[in-house]
Amino acid sequence: MTNTTAKTAEELIADLEQFTGSEIVYRHSLGMLRYTEGVKYLAQATQCYWLLDAIGSYQHRLGSNPRLREFQAWRLVVENKSGTLICEEDTDIEVLRQSIPYTDFPLPEITLYLAQKVLMLPFEY
């Protein structure tokens, strides 16, 4: 794999769009979720393992909501080196919002899906 630290946002997005499915599923260290090859690439390329940690840390609490057991949409919005992490039901109803005081995440926004406890890129859904 090539060094992705020098990639532009456009190059990173193009790389992520190549992930259309995952033959391998990785287990997150918190044990509350698993993630696809595309999410692993994103985490490695942008050093955003903290994002996986944040999503994983909410699973115990959100898992008690029957509307969130099978599907969650997670969106990270970045502006001026700070971010907002938002969890929505599949009906675009916001259920959680977390402020991220500082992030060097290189994209202005990314959406991840958590379907049946597997975190994935939208292209992998």
C-alpha positions as a Markdown table, in Angstrom:
| # | Residue | x | y | z |
|---|---|---|---|---|
| 1 | Met | 0.0 | 0.0 | 0.0 |
| 2 | Thr | 1.3 | 3.5 | -0.9 |
| 3 | Asn | 1.9 | 6.2 | 1.6 |
| 4 | Thr | -1.4 | 8.1 | 1.8 |
| 5 | Thr | -0.4 | 11.0 | 4.1 |
| 6 | Ala | 0.4 | 13.2 | 1.1 |
| 7 | Lys | -2.8 | 12.5 | -0.7 |
| 8 | Thr | -5.3 | 15.3 | -1.5 |
| 9 | Ala | -8.9 | 15.1 | -0.3 |
| 10 | Glu | -9.9 | 14.3 | -3.9 |
| 11 | Glu | -7.4 | 11.5 | -4.1 |
| 12 | Leu | -8.5 | 10.1 | -0.8 |
| 13 | Ile | -12.2 | 10.2 | -1.9 |
| 14 | Ala | -11.2 | 8.4 | -5.2 |
| 15 | Asp | -9.4 | 5.7 | -3.2 |
| 16 | Leu | -12.4 | 5.2 | -0.9 |
| 17 | Glu | -14.8 | 5.0 | -3.8 |
| 18 | Gln | -12.9 | 1.9 | -5.0 |
| 19 | Phe | -14.2 | -0.1 | -1.9 |
| 20 | Thr | -17.5 | -1.6 | -3.0 |
| 21 | Gly | -17.6 | -4.6 | -0.7 |
| 22 | Ser | -15.4 | -6.3 | 1.8 |
| 23 | Glu | -14.3 | -9.9 | 2.0 |
| 24 | Ile | -12.5 | -9.3 | 5.3 |
| 25 | Val | -14.2 | -7.9 | 8.4 |
| 26 | Tyr | -12.0 | -6.6 | 11.3 |
| 27 | Arg | -13.0 | -6.6 | 14.9 |
| 28 | His | -12.6 | -3.3 | 16.7 |
| 29 | Ser | -10.6 | -3.4 | 20.0 |
| 30 | Leu | -13.7 | -2.3 | 22.0 |
| 31 | Gly | -15.5 | -5.4 | 20.7 |
| 32 | Met | -18.7 | -3.5 | 20.1 |
| 33 | Leu | -18.4 | -3.4 | 16.4 |
| 34 | Arg | -16.6 | -4.8 | 13.4 |
| 35 | Tyr | -15.4 | -2.9 | 10.3 |
| 36 | Thr | -14.7 | -3.4 | 6.6 |
| 37 | Glu | -11.6 | -3.1 | 4.5 |
| 38 | Gly | -12.7 | 0.3 | 3.3 |
| 39 | Val | -13.0 | 1.6 | 6.9 |
| 40 | Lys | -9.6 | 0.1 | 7.7 |
| 41 | Tyr | -8.1 | 1.9 | 4.8 |
| 42 | Leu | -9.8 | 5.2 | 5.9 |
| 43 | Ala | -8.5 | 4.8 | 9.4 |
| 44 | Gln | -4.9 | 4.0 | 8.3 |
| 45 | Ala | -4.8 | 6.7 | 5.6 |
| 46 | Thr | -6.2 | 9.5 | 7.9 |
| 47 | Gln | -5.1 | 8.2 | 11.3 |
| 48 | Cys | -8.7 | 8.4 | 12.4 |
| 49 | Tyr | -8.9 | 5.4 | 14.7 |
| 50 | Trp | -10.4 | 7.8 | 17.2 |
| 51 | Leu | -13.5 | 8.0 | 14.9 |
| 52 | Leu | -13.9 | 4.2 | 15.2 |
| 53 | Asp | -13.4 | 4.4 | 18.9 |
| 54 | Ala | -16.0 | 7.2 | 19.2 |
| 55 | Ile | -18.6 | 5.2 | 17.2 |
| 56 | Gly | -17.8 | 2.0 | 19.1 |
| 57 | Ser | -18.1 | 3.7 | 22.5 |
| 58 | Tyr | -21.8 | 4.6 | 21.8 |
| 59 | Gln | -22.9 | 1.1 | 20.8 |
| 60 | His | -23.8 | -0.1 | 24.3 |
| 61 | Arg | -26.1 | 2.8 | 24.8 |
| 62 | Leu | -27.5 | 3.0 | 21.3 |
| 63 | Gly | -28.1 | -0.8 | 21.1 |
| 64 | Ser | -31.0 | -0.5 | 23.5 |
| 65 | Asn | -32.9 | 1.5 | 20.8 |
| 66 | Pro | -34.6 | -1.0 | 18.6 |
| 67 | Arg | -34.5 | 1.4 | 15.6 |
| 68 | Leu | -30.7 | 1.5 | 15.8 |
| 69 | Arg | -29.9 | -2.1 | 16.3 |
| 70 | Glu | -29.8 | -3.0 | 12.6 |
| 71 | Phe | -28.7 | 0.3 | 11.0 |
| 72 | Gln | -27.0 | 3.6 | 12.0 |
| 73 | Ala | -25.7 | 6.4 | 9.8 |
| 74 | Trp | -22.7 | 8.2 | 11.2 |
| 75 | Arg | -21.6 | 11.5 | 9.8 |
| 76 | Leu | -18.5 | 13.5 | 10.7 |
| 77 | Val | -18.6 | 17.1 | 9.6 |
| 78 | Val | -15.3 | 19.1 | 9.9 |
| 79 | Glu | -14.9 | 22.8 | 9.8 |
| 80 | Asn | -12.0 | 25.0 | 11.0 |
| 81 | Lys | -10.2 | 22.0 | 12.5 |
| 82 | Ser | -13.1 | 21.1 | 14.7 |
| 83 | Gly | -15.8 | 18.6 | 14.0 |
| 84 | Thr | -19.3 | 17.3 | 14.8 |
| 85 | Leu | -20.0 | 13.6 | 14.9 |
| 86 | Ile | -23.7 | 12.9 | 14.2 |
| 87 | Cys | -25.6 | 9.6 | 14.4 |
| 88 | Glu | -28.9 | 9.2 | 12.6 |
| 89 | Glu | -31.5 | 6.6 | 12.1 |
| 90 | Asp | -32.1 | 5.4 | 8.6 |
| 91 | Thr | -34.9 | 7.9 | 8.4 |
| 92 | Asp | -32.5 | 10.9 | 8.9 |
| 93 | Ile | -33.6 | 11.4 | 12.4 |
| 94 | Glu | -30.7 | 12.6 | 14.5 |
| 95 | Val | -30.2 | 10.6 | 17.7 |
| 96 | Leu | -26.8 | 11.8 | 18.8 |
| 97 | Arg | -24.4 | 14.7 | 18.3 |
| 98 | Gln | -20.9 | 15.0 | 19.7 |
| 99 | Ser | -18.7 | 18.0 | 19.4 |
| 100 | Ile | -15.0 | 17.3 | 18.5 |
| 101 | Pro | -13.0 | 20.3 | 19.7 |
| 102 | Tyr | -10.0 | 19.5 | 17.4 |
| 103 | Thr | -9.4 | 17.2 | 14.5 |
| 104 | Asp | -7.0 | 17.1 | 11.6 |
| 105 | Phe | -9.3 | 14.8 | 9.6 |
| 106 | Pro | -8.6 | 15.8 | 6.0 |
| 107 | Leu | -12.1 | 15.7 | 4.5 |
| 108 | Pro | -14.8 | 18.2 | 5.2 |
| 109 | Glu | -17.4 | 15.4 | 5.7 |
| 110 | Ile | -17.6 | 11.6 | 5.7 |
| 111 | Thr | -20.5 | 9.3 | 6.3 |
| 112 | Leu | -20.2 | 5.7 | 7.5 |
| 113 | Tyr | -22.9 | 3.1 | 7.9 |
| 114 | Leu | -23.2 | 0.7 | 10.8 |
| 115 | Ala | -25.3 | -2.2 | 9.6 |
| 116 | Gln | -25.7 | -5.3 | 11.7 |
| 117 | Lys | -22.7 | -4.1 | 13.9 |
| 118 | Val | -20.4 | -3.8 | 10.8 |
| 119 | Leu | -19.0 | -0.3 | 10.1 |
| 120 | Met | -18.6 | 0.4 | 6.4 |
| 121 | Leu | -18.3 | 3.0 | 3.8 |
| 122 | Pro | -21.5 | 3.9 | 1.9 |
| 123 | Phe | -20.1 | 2.3 | -1.2 |
| 124 | Glu | -19.7 | -1.0 | 0.7 |
| 125 | Tyr | -23.3 | -1.1 | 1.9 |
